[in-house]
Coordinates of C-alpha atoms in Angstrom, one line a residue:
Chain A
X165 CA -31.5 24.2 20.0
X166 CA -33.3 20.6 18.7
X167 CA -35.9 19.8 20.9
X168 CA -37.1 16.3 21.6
X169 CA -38.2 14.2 19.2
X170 CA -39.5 10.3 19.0
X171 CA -39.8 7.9 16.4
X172 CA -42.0 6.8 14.9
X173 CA -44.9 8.6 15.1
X174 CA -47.6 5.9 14.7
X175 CA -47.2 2.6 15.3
X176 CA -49.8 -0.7 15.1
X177 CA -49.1 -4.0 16.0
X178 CA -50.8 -7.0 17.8
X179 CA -51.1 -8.9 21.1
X180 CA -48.4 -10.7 22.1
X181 CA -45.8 -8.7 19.4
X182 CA -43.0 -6.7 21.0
X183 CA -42.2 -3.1 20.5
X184 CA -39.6 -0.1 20.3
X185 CA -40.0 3.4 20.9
X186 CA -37.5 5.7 20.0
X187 CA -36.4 8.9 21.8
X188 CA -33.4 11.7 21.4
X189 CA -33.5 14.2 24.3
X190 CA -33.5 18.2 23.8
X191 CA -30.2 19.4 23.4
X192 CA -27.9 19.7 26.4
X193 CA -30.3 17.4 28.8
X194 CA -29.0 14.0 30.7
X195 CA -32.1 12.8 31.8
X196 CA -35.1 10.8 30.0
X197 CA -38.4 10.2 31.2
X198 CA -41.0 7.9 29.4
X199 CA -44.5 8.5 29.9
X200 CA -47.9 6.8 29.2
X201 CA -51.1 8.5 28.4
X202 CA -53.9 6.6 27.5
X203 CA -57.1 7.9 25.8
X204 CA -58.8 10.5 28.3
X205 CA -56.6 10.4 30.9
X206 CA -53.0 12.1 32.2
X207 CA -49.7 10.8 31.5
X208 CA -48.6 8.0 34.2
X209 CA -44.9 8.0 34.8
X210 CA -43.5 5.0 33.5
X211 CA -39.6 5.1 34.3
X212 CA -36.7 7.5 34.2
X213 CA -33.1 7.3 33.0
X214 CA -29.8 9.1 34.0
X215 CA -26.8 8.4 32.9
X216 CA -27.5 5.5 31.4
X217 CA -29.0 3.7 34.7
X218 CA -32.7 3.3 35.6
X219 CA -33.4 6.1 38.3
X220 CA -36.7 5.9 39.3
X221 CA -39.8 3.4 38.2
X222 CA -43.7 3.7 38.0
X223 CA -46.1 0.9 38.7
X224 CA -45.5 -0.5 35.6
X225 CA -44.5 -4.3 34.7
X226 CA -41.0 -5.6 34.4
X227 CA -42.3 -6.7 30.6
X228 CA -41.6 -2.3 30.3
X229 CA -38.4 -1.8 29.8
X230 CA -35.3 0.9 29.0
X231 CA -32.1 1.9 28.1
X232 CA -30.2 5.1 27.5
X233 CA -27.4 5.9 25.1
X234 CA -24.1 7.5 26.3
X235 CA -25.7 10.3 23.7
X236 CA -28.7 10.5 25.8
X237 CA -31.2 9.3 24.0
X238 CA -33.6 6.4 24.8
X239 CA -35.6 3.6 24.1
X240 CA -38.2 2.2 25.7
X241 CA -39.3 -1.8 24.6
X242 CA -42.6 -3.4 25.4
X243 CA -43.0 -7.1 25.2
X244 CA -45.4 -9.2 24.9
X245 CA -48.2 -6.1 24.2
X246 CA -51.5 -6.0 25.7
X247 CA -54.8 -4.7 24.0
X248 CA -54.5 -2.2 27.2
X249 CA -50.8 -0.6 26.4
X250 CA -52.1 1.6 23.6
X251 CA -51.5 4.5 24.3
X252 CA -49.7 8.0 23.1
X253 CA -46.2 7.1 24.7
X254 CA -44.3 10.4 25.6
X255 CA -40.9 10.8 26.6
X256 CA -39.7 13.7 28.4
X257 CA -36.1 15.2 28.6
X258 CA -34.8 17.6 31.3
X259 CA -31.4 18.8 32.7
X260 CA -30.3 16.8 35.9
X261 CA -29.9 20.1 37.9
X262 CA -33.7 20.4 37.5
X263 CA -35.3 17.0 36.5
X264 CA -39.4 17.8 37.4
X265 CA -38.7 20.1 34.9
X266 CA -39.1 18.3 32.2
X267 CA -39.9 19.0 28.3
X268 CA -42.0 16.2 26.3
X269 CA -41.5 14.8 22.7
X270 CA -44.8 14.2 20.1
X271 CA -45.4 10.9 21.4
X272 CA -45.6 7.8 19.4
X273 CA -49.3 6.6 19.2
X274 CA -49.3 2.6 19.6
X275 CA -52.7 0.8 18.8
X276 CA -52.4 -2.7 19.9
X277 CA -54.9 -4.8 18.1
Chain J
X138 CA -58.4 9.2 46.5
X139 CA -56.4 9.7 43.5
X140 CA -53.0 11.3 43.7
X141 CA -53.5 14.6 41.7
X142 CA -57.7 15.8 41.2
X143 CA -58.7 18.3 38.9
X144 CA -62.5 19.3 37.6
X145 CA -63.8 17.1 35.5
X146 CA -64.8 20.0 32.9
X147 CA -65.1 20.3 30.6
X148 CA -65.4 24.1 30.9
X149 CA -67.3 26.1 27.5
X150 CA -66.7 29.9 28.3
X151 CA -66.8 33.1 26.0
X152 CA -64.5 34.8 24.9
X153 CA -62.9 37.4 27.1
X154 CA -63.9 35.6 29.9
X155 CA -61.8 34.8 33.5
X156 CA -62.2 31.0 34.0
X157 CA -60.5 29.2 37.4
X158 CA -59.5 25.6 37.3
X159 CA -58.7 23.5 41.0
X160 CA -56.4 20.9 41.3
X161 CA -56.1 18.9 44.8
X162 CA -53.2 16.4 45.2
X163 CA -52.7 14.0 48.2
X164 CA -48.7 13.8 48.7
X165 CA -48.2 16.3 51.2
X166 CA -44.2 15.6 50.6
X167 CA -44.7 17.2 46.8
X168 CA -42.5 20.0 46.3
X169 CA -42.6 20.8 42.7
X170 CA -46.1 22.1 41.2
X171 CA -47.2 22.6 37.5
X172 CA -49.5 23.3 34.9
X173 CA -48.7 21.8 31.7
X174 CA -51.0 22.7 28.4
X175 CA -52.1 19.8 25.7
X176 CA -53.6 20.6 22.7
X177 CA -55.4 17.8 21.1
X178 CA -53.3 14.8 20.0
X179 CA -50.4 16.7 20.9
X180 CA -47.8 16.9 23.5
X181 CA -48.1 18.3 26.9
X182 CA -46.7 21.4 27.3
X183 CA -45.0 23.5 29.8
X184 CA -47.3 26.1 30.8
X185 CA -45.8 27.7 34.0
X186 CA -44.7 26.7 37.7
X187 CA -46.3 27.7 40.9
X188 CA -45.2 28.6 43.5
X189 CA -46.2 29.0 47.4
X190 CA -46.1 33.3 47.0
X191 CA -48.4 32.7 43.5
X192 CA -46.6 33.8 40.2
X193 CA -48.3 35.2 37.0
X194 CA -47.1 35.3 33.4
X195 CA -49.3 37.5 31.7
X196 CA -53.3 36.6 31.9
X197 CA -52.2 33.6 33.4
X198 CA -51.8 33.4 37.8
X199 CA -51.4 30.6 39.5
X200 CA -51.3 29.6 43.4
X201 CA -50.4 27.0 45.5
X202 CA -52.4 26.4 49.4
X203 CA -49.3 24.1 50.8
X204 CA -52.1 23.8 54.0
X205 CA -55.1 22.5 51.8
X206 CA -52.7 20.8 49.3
X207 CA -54.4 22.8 46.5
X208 CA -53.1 24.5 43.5
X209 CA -55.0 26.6 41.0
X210 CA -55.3 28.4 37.8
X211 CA -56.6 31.8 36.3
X212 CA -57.0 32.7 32.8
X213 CA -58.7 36.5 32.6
X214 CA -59.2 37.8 28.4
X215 CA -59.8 34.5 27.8
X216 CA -58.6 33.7 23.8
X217 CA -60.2 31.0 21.2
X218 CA -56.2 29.8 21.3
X219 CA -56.5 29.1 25.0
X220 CA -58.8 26.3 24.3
X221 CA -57.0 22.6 25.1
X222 CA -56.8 20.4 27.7
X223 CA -55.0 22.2 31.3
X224 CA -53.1 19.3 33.4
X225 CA -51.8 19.6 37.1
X226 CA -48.8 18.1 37.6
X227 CA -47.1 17.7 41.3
X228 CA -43.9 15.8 41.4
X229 CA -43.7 12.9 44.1
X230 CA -41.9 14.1 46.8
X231 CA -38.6 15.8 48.2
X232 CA -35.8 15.1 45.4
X233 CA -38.3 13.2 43.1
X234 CA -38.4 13.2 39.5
X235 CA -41.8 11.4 39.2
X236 CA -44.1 13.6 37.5
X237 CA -47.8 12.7 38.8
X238 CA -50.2 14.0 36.6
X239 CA -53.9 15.2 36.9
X240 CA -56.7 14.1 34.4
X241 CA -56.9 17.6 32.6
X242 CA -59.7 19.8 32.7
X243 CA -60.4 20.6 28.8
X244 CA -61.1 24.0 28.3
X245 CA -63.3 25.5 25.1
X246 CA -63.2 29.1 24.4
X247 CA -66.4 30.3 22.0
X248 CA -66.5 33.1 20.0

């Protein structure tokens, strides 16, 4: 069974630049969740995808945004990046049966400089 | 108040010691608890549900107080490889799939 992975690993870029974040969900899960941790602190939920549609949003702005794949997997796009969005992004998969169950990636460390 | 409150830490115990961490959240619609484990720079991990009747795995017990909104966590034997950061996680609400997550208490197990 693959578990979920996210690419790329490390990523640095400036204000104002835009940026992907790659995910492919564990083997057998529907459901993506992208997550934002920043230095010290917990995770904060960012959004959620099912079946290809949005299915829940955190108090993010609309400059965060998402798709999913008819695989499953995910991206997540930033836009015009803040000093404040870097972060260790984390996306999550989990089964739709039980989706607060939920199994993370490595996370992809953006510095925004 | 913030959504999901944990001790600050962080906690320095020996080894083979019982440490407790607290976690308070505020929706009193949650239904699903957690802890989750992160090592440093790593992802969180799953480390086990709770549940209103309490549940162990091990040297681990955990136990939820619906009444007080209060969750917590025991480690007894305590291990150098139990040393990371412990996260409470509630999700938000009846047929949510939020995830609200704690600060983390980061644990340090001396030899």
């Amino acid at each position: 069974e693959t578990g979920v992975t996210q690419s790329p690993t490390h990523l640095i870029k400036t204000r104002g630049q835009q940026v992907t974040l790659r995910c492919s969900s564990q083997s057998g899960h529907n459901t993506v969740s992208w997550y934002q941790q920043a230095l010290g602190q917990g995770p904060q939920f960012i959004f959620q995808y099912y079946r290809e549609e949005e299915n829940g949003r955190g108090n993010f702005p609309p400059r965060f945004s998402g798709l999913q794949f008819p695989n499953y997997s995910s991206e997540l796009n930033v836009n015009a990046l803040e000093l404040d969005d870097s972060a260790l992004y984390l996306c999550a998969s989990s089964d739709s049966s039980s989706t607060d169950t939920q199994y993370f990636g490595p996370g992809t460390r953006l510095t925004v400089l | 108040r913030k959504e999901v409150e944990q001790d600050p830490g962080p906690f320095n115990v020996p080894e083979g010691a019982t440490v407790a961490f607290n976690c308070t959240y505020s929706n009193s619609a949650s239904q699903s608890f957690f802890w989750y484990r992160q090592d440093c720079r790593k992802e969180p991990k799953l480390l086990m549900s709770v549940y209103s009747s309490g549940n162990e795995d091990g040297r681990f017990t955990a136990q939820l107080n619906r009444a007080s909104q209060y969750i917590s966590l025991l480690i007894r034997d305590s291990k150098l490889s139990d040393s990371a950061t412990y996260l409470c996680v509630v999700n938000s609400g009846a047929g949510s799939y939020q995830l609200t997550f704690g600060k983390g208490t980061k644990l340090s197990v001396i030899p």
